[in-house]
Coordinates of N, CA and C in Angstrom, one line a residue:
X18 N 4.9 -42.4 -152.1 CA 6.3 -42.5 -153.1 C 6.6 -44.3 -153.7
X19 N 6.5 -44.4 -154.5 CA 7.4 -45.0 -155.5 C 8.9 -44.5 -155.0
X20 N 9.6 -46.2 -154.9 CA 10.8 -45.9 -154.6 C 11.3 -45.2 -155.7
X21 N 10.7 -45.3 -157.5 CA 11.6 -45.1 -158.8 C 11.0 -43.6 -159.1
X22 N 10.6 -43.1 -157.4 CA 10.8 -41.4 -157.9 C 12.3 -40.9 -157.5
X23 N 12.7 -41.8 -157.0 CA 13.9 -40.9 -155.7 C 15.1 -42.3 -156.3
X24 N 14.7 -43.0 -157.7 CA 15.5 -44.0 -157.2 C 17.4 -44.0 -157.6
X25 N 17.8 -42.1 -157.9 CA 19.1 -41.6 -158.0 C 19.7 -42.1 -156.7
X26 N 19.0 -41.4 -155.7 CA 19.2 -41.4 -154.6 C 19.8 -42.5 -153.4
X27 N 19.4 -44.0 -154.3 CA 19.5 -45.0 -153.3 C 20.4 -45.8 -154.3
X28 N 20.8 -46.6 -153.1 CA 22.0 -47.8 -153.4 C 21.0 -49.0 -154.0
X29 N 20.4 -49.4 -153.3 CA 19.4 -50.3 -153.8 C 18.6 -50.4 -153.3
X30 N 17.4 -51.7 -153.5 CA 16.1 -51.6 -152.2 C 16.1 -52.5 -151.8
X31 N 16.0 -53.0 -150.2 CA 16.3 -53.7 -149.0 C 14.6 -54.8 -149.0
X32 N 14.4 -53.6 -148.5 CA 12.6 -54.3 -148.7 C 11.1 -53.8 -149.7
X33 N 11.1 -54.4 -150.5 CA 9.5 -54.2 -151.1 C 8.1 -53.8 -150.1
X34 N 7.3 -53.3 -150.8 CA 6.2 -52.6 -149.9 C 5.3 -53.7 -149.4
X35 N 5.5 -54.8 -150.5 CA 5.2 -56.6 -150.4 C 5.3 -57.1 -149.3
X36 N 7.0 -57.4 -149.1 CA 7.6 -58.1 -148.5 C 7.2 -57.3 -146.6
X37 N 7.4 -55.9 -147.2 CA 7.0 -55.3 -145.4 C 5.7 -55.6 -144.8
X38 N 4.6 -56.0 -145.5 CA 3.2 -56.2 -145.1 C 3.1 -57.5 -145.3
X39 N 3.5 -58.4 -145.9 CA 4.2 -59.9 -145.5 C 4.7 -59.7 -144.1
X40 N 5.7 -59.4 -144.2 CA 6.3 -59.4 -142.9 C 5.7 -59.4 -141.6
X41 N 4.7 -58.0 -141.6 CA 4.3 -57.2 -140.9 C 3.1 -58.2 -140.3
X42 N 2.2 -58.6 -141.5 CA 1.3 -59.5 -140.7 C 1.7 -60.8 -140.0
X43 N 2.9 -61.0 -140.2 CA 3.1 -62.6 -139.7 C 3.3 -61.6 -138.0
X44 N 4.5 -61.3 -137.6 CA 4.1 -60.0 -136.3 C 3.3 -60.6 -135.6
X45 N 2.2 -59.6 -136.9 CA 1.1 -59.6 -136.2 C 0.6 -60.8 -135.5
X46 N 0.8 -62.2 -136.4 CA -0.2 -63.5 -136.4 C 0.4 -63.5 -134.9
X47 N 2.0 -63.9 -134.6 CA 2.5 -64.2 -133.3 C 1.7 -63.0 -132.2
X48 N 1.7 -61.6 -132.2 CA 1.9 -60.8 -131.2 C 0.3 -61.7 -130.7
X49 N -0.8 -61.5 -131.6 CA -1.8 -61.4 -131.1 C -2.0 -62.7 -131.1
X50 N -1.2 -64.2 -131.0 CA -0.7 -65.1 -130.0 C -0.6 -65.2 -128.4
X51 N 0.4 -63.8 -128.4 CA 1.5 -63.8 -127.7 C 0.3 -63.4 -126.5
X52 N 0.0 -62.1 -127.1 CA -1.7 -61.4 -125.7 C -2.5 -61.6 -125.7
X53 N -2.8 -62.7 -126.0 CA -4.4 -63.4 -126.4 C -5.1 -63.0 -125.0
X54 N -6.3 -63.0 -125.0 CA -6.6 -62.2 -123.4 C -6.6 -61.3 -122.5
X55 N -5.6 -60.6 -123.1 CA -4.6 -59.9 -122.1 C -4.3 -58.5 -122.8
X56 N -5.2 -58.0 -121.8 CA -4.6 -55.7 -122.1 C -4.2 -55.6 -123.0
X57 N -4.0 -55.0 -123.6 CA -2.3 -54.7 -124.8 C -2.9 -53.3 -124.6
X58 N -1.5 -52.9 -124.5 CA -1.7 -51.0 -124.9 C 0.0 -51.1 -125.7
X59 N -0.5 -51.1 -126.7 CA 0.6 -50.5 -128.4 C 1.1 -49.2 -128.7
X60 N 2.1 -49.0 -128.0 CA 3.2 -47.7 -128.2 C 3.7 -47.1 -128.8
X61 N 3.0 -46.3 -130.0 CA 4.2 -45.8 -131.4 C 5.0 -44.9 -130.8
X62 N 6.3 -44.8 -131.1 CA 7.7 -44.2 -131.1 C 7.6 -43.1 -132.2
X63 N 6.9 -42.0 -131.8 CA 6.9 -41.1 -133.1 C 8.4 -40.0 -133.9
X64 N 8.3 -39.8 -134.7 CA 7.0 -40.1 -136.2 C 7.9 -41.3 -137.0
X65 N 9.4 -42.0 -136.1 CA 9.0 -42.7 -137.4 C 8.3 -44.3 -137.5
X66 N 7.8 -44.7 -136.3 CA 6.7 -45.8 -136.2 C 5.9 -45.9 -137.1
X67 N 5.2 -44.1 -137.6 CA 4.3 -43.8 -137.7 C 3.6 -45.4 -138.8
X68 N 3.7 -45.6 -139.9 CA 3.6 -46.7 -140.7 C 3.8 -48.0 -140.4
X69 N 5.1 -47.9 -139.1 CA 5.1 -49.3 -138.7 C 3.8 -49.7 -138.1
X70 N 3.4 -48.8 -137.2 CA 2.5 -48.8 -136.0 C 1.2 -48.8 -137.1
X71 N 0.2 -48.3 -137.7 CA -1.0 -48.0 -138.0 C -1.0 -49.6 -139.1
X72 N 0.2 -50.5 -139.8 CA 0.2 -51.6 -140.8 C 0.2 -52.1 -139.9
X73 N 0.7 -52.5 -138.5 CA 1.1 -53.4 -138.0 C -0.4 -54.1 -137.2
X74 N -0.9 -52.6 -136.1 CA -2.6 -53.0 -135.8 C -3.8 -53.4 -136.4
X75 N -3.4 -52.5 -137.6 CA -4.9 -53.3 -138.7 C -4.2 -54.2 -139.0
X76 N -3.7 -55.2 -138.6 CA -3.1 -56.5 -139.3 C -3.7 -57.3 -138.5
X77 N -3.7 -56.9 -136.8 CA -4.1 -57.8 -135.6 C -5.8 -58.0 -135.4
X78 N -6.3 -59.2 -135.0 CA -7.8 -58.9 -135.6 C -7.8 -59.3 -134.2
X79 N -7.7 -58.2 -133.1 CA -7.8 -57.6 -132.2 C -8.1 -57.2 -131.7
X80 N -8.4 -56.6 -130.1 CA -8.9 -54.9 -129.7 C -7.8 -54.5 -129.2
X81 N -7.0 -53.6 -130.1 CA -6.0 -52.9 -129.3 C -6.1 -51.1 -128.5
X82 N -6.0 -51.1 -127.7 CA -5.2 -49.9 -127.7 C -4.0 -49.0 -128.5
X83 N -4.0 -47.8 -128.7 CA -2.7 -47.0 -129.2 C -2.5 -46.2 -128.6
X84 N -0.9 -45.8 -128.3 CA -0.9 -44.5 -128.2 C 0.6 -43.8 -128.3
X85 N 1.2 -42.7 -128.2 CA 2.4 -42.0 -129.1 C 3.0 -41.6 -127.7
X86 N 4.1 -41.6 -128.6 CA 5.4 -40.8 -127.3 C 6.4 -40.7 -128.4
X87 N 6.7 -39.1 -128.7 CA 7.3 -38.2 -129.0 C 9.1 -38.4 -127.7
X88 N 10.4 -39.3 -128.4 CA 11.1 -38.6 -127.0 C 12.1 -37.9 -128.3
X89 N 13.4 -37.4 -127.9 CA 14.7 -37.0 -128.5 C 15.9 -37.1 -127.3
X90 N 16.6 -37.6 -128.2 CA 18.3 -37.7 -128.0 C 19.0 -36.4 -128.3
X91 N 18.6 -36.0 -129.8 CA 19.5 -35.4 -130.6 C 19.4 -33.9 -130.7
X92 N 18.2 -33.3 -130.8 CA 18.8 -31.9 -130.8 C 18.9 -31.2 -131.9
X93 N 19.2 -30.8 -132.2 CA 19.1 -30.1 -133.9 C 20.1 -31.4 -134.9
X94 N 21.5 -31.6 -134.0 CA 22.0 -32.5 -134.4 C 21.6 -33.5 -135.7
X95 N 23.0 -34.4 -135.6 CA 22.7 -36.0 -136.5 C 23.5 -37.4 -135.1
X96 N 24.3 -36.8 -133.9 CA 24.8 -37.5 -132.9 C 23.8 -37.3 -132.2
X97 N 23.8 -38.3 -131.2 CA 23.0 -38.1 -129.9 C 23.8 -37.3 -128.5
X98 N 22.6 -36.6 -128.3 CA 23.3 -35.8 -127.0 C 23.5 -35.9 -125.6
X99 N 22.7 -37.6 -125.8 CA 23.0 -38.1 -125.2 C 21.8 -38.0 -123.7
X100 N 21.3 -36.9 -124.0 CA 19.9 -36.2 -122.7 C 18.7 -36.4 -123.4
X101 N 17.8 -37.9 -123.6 CA 16.9 -38.1 -124.0 C 15.9 -37.2 -123.1
X102 N 15.1 -36.6 -124.0 CA 14.1 -35.6 -123.5 C 12.6 -36.2 -123.7
X103 N 10.8 -36.1 -123.3 CA 10.3 -36.3 -124.0 C 9.1 -34.9 -124.0
X104 N 9.0 -35.6 -125.6 CA 8.3 -34.3 -125.9 C 7.1 -34.8 -126.2
X105 N 6.3 -36.6 -126.5 CA 4.4 -36.3 -125.7 C 4.9 -37.6 -125.2
X106 N 3.8 -37.3 -124.6 CA 3.5 -38.0 -123.3 C 2.8 -39.3 -123.3
X107 N 3.1 -40.4 -123.1 CA 1.6 -41.3 -123.2 C 0.0 -40.9 -122.0
X108 N -0.3 -40.6 -123.4 CA -2.2 -40.6 -123.2 C -2.9 -40.9 -121.5
X109 N -2.3 -42.7 -122.1 CA -2.9 -43.9 -121.4 C -2.4 -43.9 -119.9
X110 N -2.6 -44.2 -118.7 CA -2.5 -45.1 -118.3 C -2.0 -46.6 -117.8
X111 N -0.8 -46.7 -117.7 CA -0.8 -48.1 -118.3 C 0.0 -49.2 -117.2
X112 N -0.7 -48.4 -116.2 CA -0.1 -49.3 -115.3 C -0.6 -50.8 -115.2
X113 N -0.2 -51.9 -114.5 CA -0.9 -53.6 -114.8 C -1.5 -53.8 -116.1
X114 N -0.5 -53.0 -117.2 CA -1.3 -53.5 -118.4 C -0.4 -53.6 -119.4
X115 N 0.2 -54.6 -120.5 CA 0.8 -55.3 -121.2 C 1.1 -54.1 -122.4
X116 N 2.0 -53.5 -122.3 CA 2.8 -52.5 -123.0 C 4.1 -53.2 -124.0
X117 N 3.6 -52.5 -125.7 CA 4.6 -53.3 -126.8 C 4.9 -51.7 -127.3
X118 N 6.4 -51.7 -127.0 CA 6.9 -50.5 -127.6 C 7.3 -50.5 -129.2
X119 N 6.3 -49.8 -130.3 CA 6.8 -50.0 -131.6 C 7.2 -48.8 -132.1
X120 N 8.3 -49.4 -132.5 CA 9.4 -48.6 -133.5 C 9.9 -49.4 -135.0
X121 N 10.7 -48.4 -135.4 CA 10.9 -48.9 -136.6 C 12.1 -49.4 -137.2
X122 N 13.6 -48.7 -136.1 CA 14.2 -49.2 -136.1 C 14.9 -49.2 -135.6
X123 N 15.8 -50.5 -134.6 CA 16.5 -49.6 -133.5 C 17.9 -49.6 -134.1
X124 N 18.7 -49.2 -134.1 CA 20.0 -48.5 -134.5 C 21.1 -49.0 -133.4
X125 N 21.2 -47.8 -132.4 CA 22.1 -47.5 -131.2 C 21.7 -47.9 -130.0
X126 N 20.4 -48.3 -130.0 CA 19.7 -48.4 -128.5 C 19.1 -47.6 -127.6
X127 N 20.0 -46.5 -127.4 CA 20.6 -45.4 -126.5 C 18.8 -45.1 -125.6
X128 N 18.3 -44.9 -127.0 CA 17.2 -44.3 -126.7 C 16.3 -44.7 -126.6
X129 N 15.9 -45.5 -127.4 CA 15.5 -47.1 -126.7 C 15.0 -47.8 -125.3
X130 N 16.1 -48.4 -125.1 CA 17.3 -48.5 -123.7 C 16.4 -47.2 -122.5
X131 N 16.3 -46.0 -123.4 CA 16.2 -45.7 -122.0 C 14.6 -45.2 -121.8
X132 N 14.0 -45.4 -122.8 CA 11.5 -45.9 -122.7 C 11.7 -46.4 -122.3
X133 N 12.6 -47.5 -122.2 CA 11.9 -48.6 -122.1 C 11.8 -49.1 -120.2
X134 N 12.7 -48.4 -119.5 CA 13.0 -48.1 -118.3 C 12.6 -46.9 -117.5
X135 N 12.1 -46.3 -118.5 CA 11.2 -44.8 -118.0 C 9.8 -45.7 -118.1
X136 N 9.5 -46.5 -119.0 CA 8.1 -47.1 -119.2 C 8.1 -48.2 -117.8
X137 N 9.0 -49.0 -118.4 CA 8.7 -50.3 -116.2 C 8.8 -49.5 -115.9
X138 N 8.8 -48.1 -115.2 CA 9.0 -47.4 -113.8 C 7.4 -46.7 -113.3
X139 N 6.7 -47.4 -114.4 CA 5.2 -46.7 -114.1 C 3.9 -47.7 -114.0
X140 N 4.8 -48.9 -113.6 CA 4.2 -50.2 -113.2 C 3.5 -51.2 -113.9
X141 N 4.1 -51.3 -115.6 CA 3.0 -51.8 -116.0 C 3.1 -53.0 -115.6
X142 N 2.0 -54.2 -116.5 CA 2.6 -55.9 -116.4 C 4.0 -56.5 -116.8
X143 N 3.4 -55.3 -118.0 CA 4.8 -55.9 -118.8 C 5.5 -55.1 -120.5
X144 N 6.4 -54.6 -120.5 CA 6.3 -53.8 -121.5 C 8.1 -54.6 -122.6
X145 N 7.6 -55.2 -123.1 CA 7.9 -55.5 -124.6 C 8.5 -54.2 -125.4
X146 N 9.4 -55.3 -126.6 CA 9.1 -54.3 -128.2 C 9.2 -54.9 -129.3
X147 N 8.4 -53.9 -129.9 CA 8.3 -54.8 -131.3 C 8.6 -53.5 -132.7
X148 N 10.2 -54.5 -134.0 CA 10.6 -53.4 -134.6 C 10.7 -54.0 -135.9
X149 N 10.3 -53.1 -136.9 CA 10.5 -54.1 -138.0 C 12.2 -54.0 -138.6
X150 N 12.5 -53.4 -138.3 CA 14.2 -53.3 -138.7 C 15.3 -52.9 -137.5
X151 N 16.3 -53.9 -137.1 CA 17.4 -53.9 -136.4 C 19.3 -54.2 -136.9
X152 N 19.7 -53.7 -136.5 CA 20.8 -53.2 -136.7 C 21.5 -53.8 -135.7
X153 N 22.3 -54.5 -135.4 CA 23.0 -55.5 -134.9 C 24.7 -54.6 -134.0
X154 N 24.9 -54.1 -135.0 CA 26.2 -53.9 -135.6 C 26.6 -52.3 -134.7
X155 N 25.5 -51.9 -134.8 CA 25.4 -50.5 -134.6 C 24.7 -50.5 -132.9
X156 N 24.5 -51.5 -132.4 CA 24.0 -51.8 -130.8 C 24.8 -51.1 -129.7
X157 N 24.8 -49.9 -128.9 CA 25.6 -49.6 -128.2 C 24.9 -49.8 -126.2
X158 N 23.9 -50.0 -126.3 CA 22.8 -50.7 -125.6 C 22.3 -52.0 -125.6
X159 N 22.3 -52.5 -124.5 CA 21.5 -54.1 -125.2 C 19.6 -54.0 -125.0
X160 N 19.1 -54.2 -125.9 CA 18.2 -53.7 -126.1 C 17.1 -55.2 -126.7
X161 N 16.8 -56.0 -125.6 CA 16.2 -57.3 -126.8 C 14.8 -56.7 -127.3
X162 N 14.4 -57.0 -128.5 CA 13.3 -56.7 -128.9 C 12.5 -58.0 -129.0
X163 N 11.1 -58.1 -128.8 CA 10.4 -59.3 -128.4 C 10.2 -59.8 -130.1
X164 N 9.9 -59.0 -130.6 CA 9.5 -58.9 -131.9 C 10.3 -58.4 -133.7
X165 N 10.8 -58.9 -133.9 CA 12.4 -58.1 -134.8 C 11.8 -58.8 -136.1
X166 N 11.2 -57.5 -137.3 CA 10.5 -57.6 -138.6 C 11.9 -59.0 -139.6
X167 N 13.4 -57.8 -139.3 CA 14.8 -58.2 -139.9 C 15.6 -57.6 -139.2
X168 N 16.9 -58.2 -139.0 CA 18.1 -58.0 -139.0 C 19.1 -57.1 -140.5
X169 N 19.4 -56.4 -140.3 CA 20.3 -55.4 -141.6 C 21.4 -54.8 -140.9
X170 N 22.5 -54.8 -142.3 CA 24.0 -53.9 -142.4 C 23.5 -52.7 -141.4
X171 N 24.6 -52.5 -141.0 CA 25.0 -51.1 -140.4 C 24.4 -49.8 -141.6
X172 N 23.9 -49.2 -142.1 CA 24.1 -49.0 -143.9 C 22.4 -47.6 -143.5
X173 N 22.2 -46.8 -144.1 CA 21.8 -45.5 -143.9 C 20.5 -46.1 -144.4
X174 N 19.3 -46.4 -143.9 CA 18.6 -46.5 -144.7 C 17.3 -46.4 -144.7
X175 N 15.6 -45.5 -145.4 CA 15.6 -44.8 -145.6 C 14.3 -45.1 -146.1
X176 N 12.9 -45.0 -145.8 CA 11.3 -45.6 -147.0 C 10.9 -46.0 -145.6
X177 N 9.5 -46.3 -145.7 CA 8.6 -46.5 -144.6 C 8.5 -46.2 -143.2
X178 N 9.0 -44.5 -143.5 CA 9.0 -43.6 -142.0 C 10.2 -43.5 -141.4
X179 N 11.8 -44.1 -142.4 CA 12.3 -43.9 -142.4 C 13.1 -42.4 -142.8
X180 N 13.3 -41.4 -142.4 CA 13.6 -40.5 -143.0 C 15.5 -39.7 -142.9
X181 N 15.7 -39.3 -144.0 CA 17.0 -37.9 -143.8 C 16.5 -37.2 -143.8
X182 N 17.2 -35.9 -142.9 CA 16.3 -34.6 -143.1 C 14.7 -34.9 -143.6
X183 N 14.6 -35.6 -142.8 CA 12.7 -35.6 -142.7 C 12.2 -36.0 -144.3
X184 N 12.9 -36.7 -145.0 CA 12.4 -36.7 -146.3 C 12.1 -38.5 -146.7
X185 N 11.7 -38.9 -147.5 CA 11.7 -40.2 -147.6 C 10.8 -41.2 -147.2
X186 N 10.2 -40.4 -146.2 CA 9.6 -41.4 -145.1 C 8.3 -41.6 -145.6
X187 N 7.4 -41.1 -147.0 CA 6.4 -41.9 -146.9 C 7.1 -42.8 -148.8
X188 N 7.8 -43.2 -148.4 CA 8.3 -43.9 -149.4 C 7.9 -45.4 -149.2
X189 N 7.7 -46.2 -150.1 CA 7.0 -47.5 -149.4 C 7.4 -48.3 -149.1
X190 N 9.0 -48.7 -150.3 CA 9.9 -49.4 -149.8 C 11.0 -48.6 -149.4
X191 N 12.0 -49.7 -148.3 CA 12.8 -49.7 -147.8 C 14.1 -49.8 -148.5
X192 N 14.3 -48.7 -148.8 CA 16.0 -48.5 -149.8 C 17.3 -48.2 -149.0
X193 N 18.3 -48.4 -149.0 CA 20.2 -47.8 -148.8 C 20.3 -46.3 -149.7
X194 N 20.6 -45.4 -148.8 CA 20.3 -44.1 -149.1 C 21.8 -44.2 -149.9
X195 N 22.2 -43.9 -150.8 CA 23.0 -43.2 -152.1 C 23.9 -42.3 -150.5
X196 N 25.5 -42.2 -150.4 CA 26.6 -42.0 -149.8 C 26.3 -40.0 -150.1
X197 N 26.0 -39.2 -151.8 CA 26.1 -39.1 -152.5 C 24.7 -37.4 -151.5
X198 N 24.1 -38.4 -151.4 CA 23.1 -37.9 -150.4 C 23.2 -37.1 -149.3
X199 N 23.6 -37.3 -148.3 CA 23.9 -37.1 -147.5 C 25.5 -36.5 -146.7
X200 N 26.5 -37.0 -148.1 CA 28.3 -36.7 -148.2 C 27.8 -34.8 -148.1

């Protein structure tokens, strides 16, 4: 979906599809160099990371194994319940392997911090994080991604996997959602 189809719902466009693809290609180049000759499992966090995971993986000129996890700490509300549940676990054994968690955004870091600790308890060689976006002002837990596309202000953003009420995920750009949509 083009952002022009929902332009009345957006305050502005933060990143265009072209900018996103260029940044992911740069990140893929760095990841490829850092994991040269190593057995890499790339773990996408469902659902938001689907777009990032697909495009980042396609930009890597090497073999990787892809797997997915779905975790939740929100229940049916918009505030974290503080209790993390695994809705879909890994299919792969990660013991002794390098794991790269791919997410679309780091907001508070609470759920991602829990995920990193959970995966480290499974005996991998390493666990690192790649995220397209990070909101430094919103961090409530220390989460240190190795690869970050961009730091952004603490605003409600949608598009390219990011949603509001399961809408806007398929928008090609990333934009700030207008308050009248979610107020």
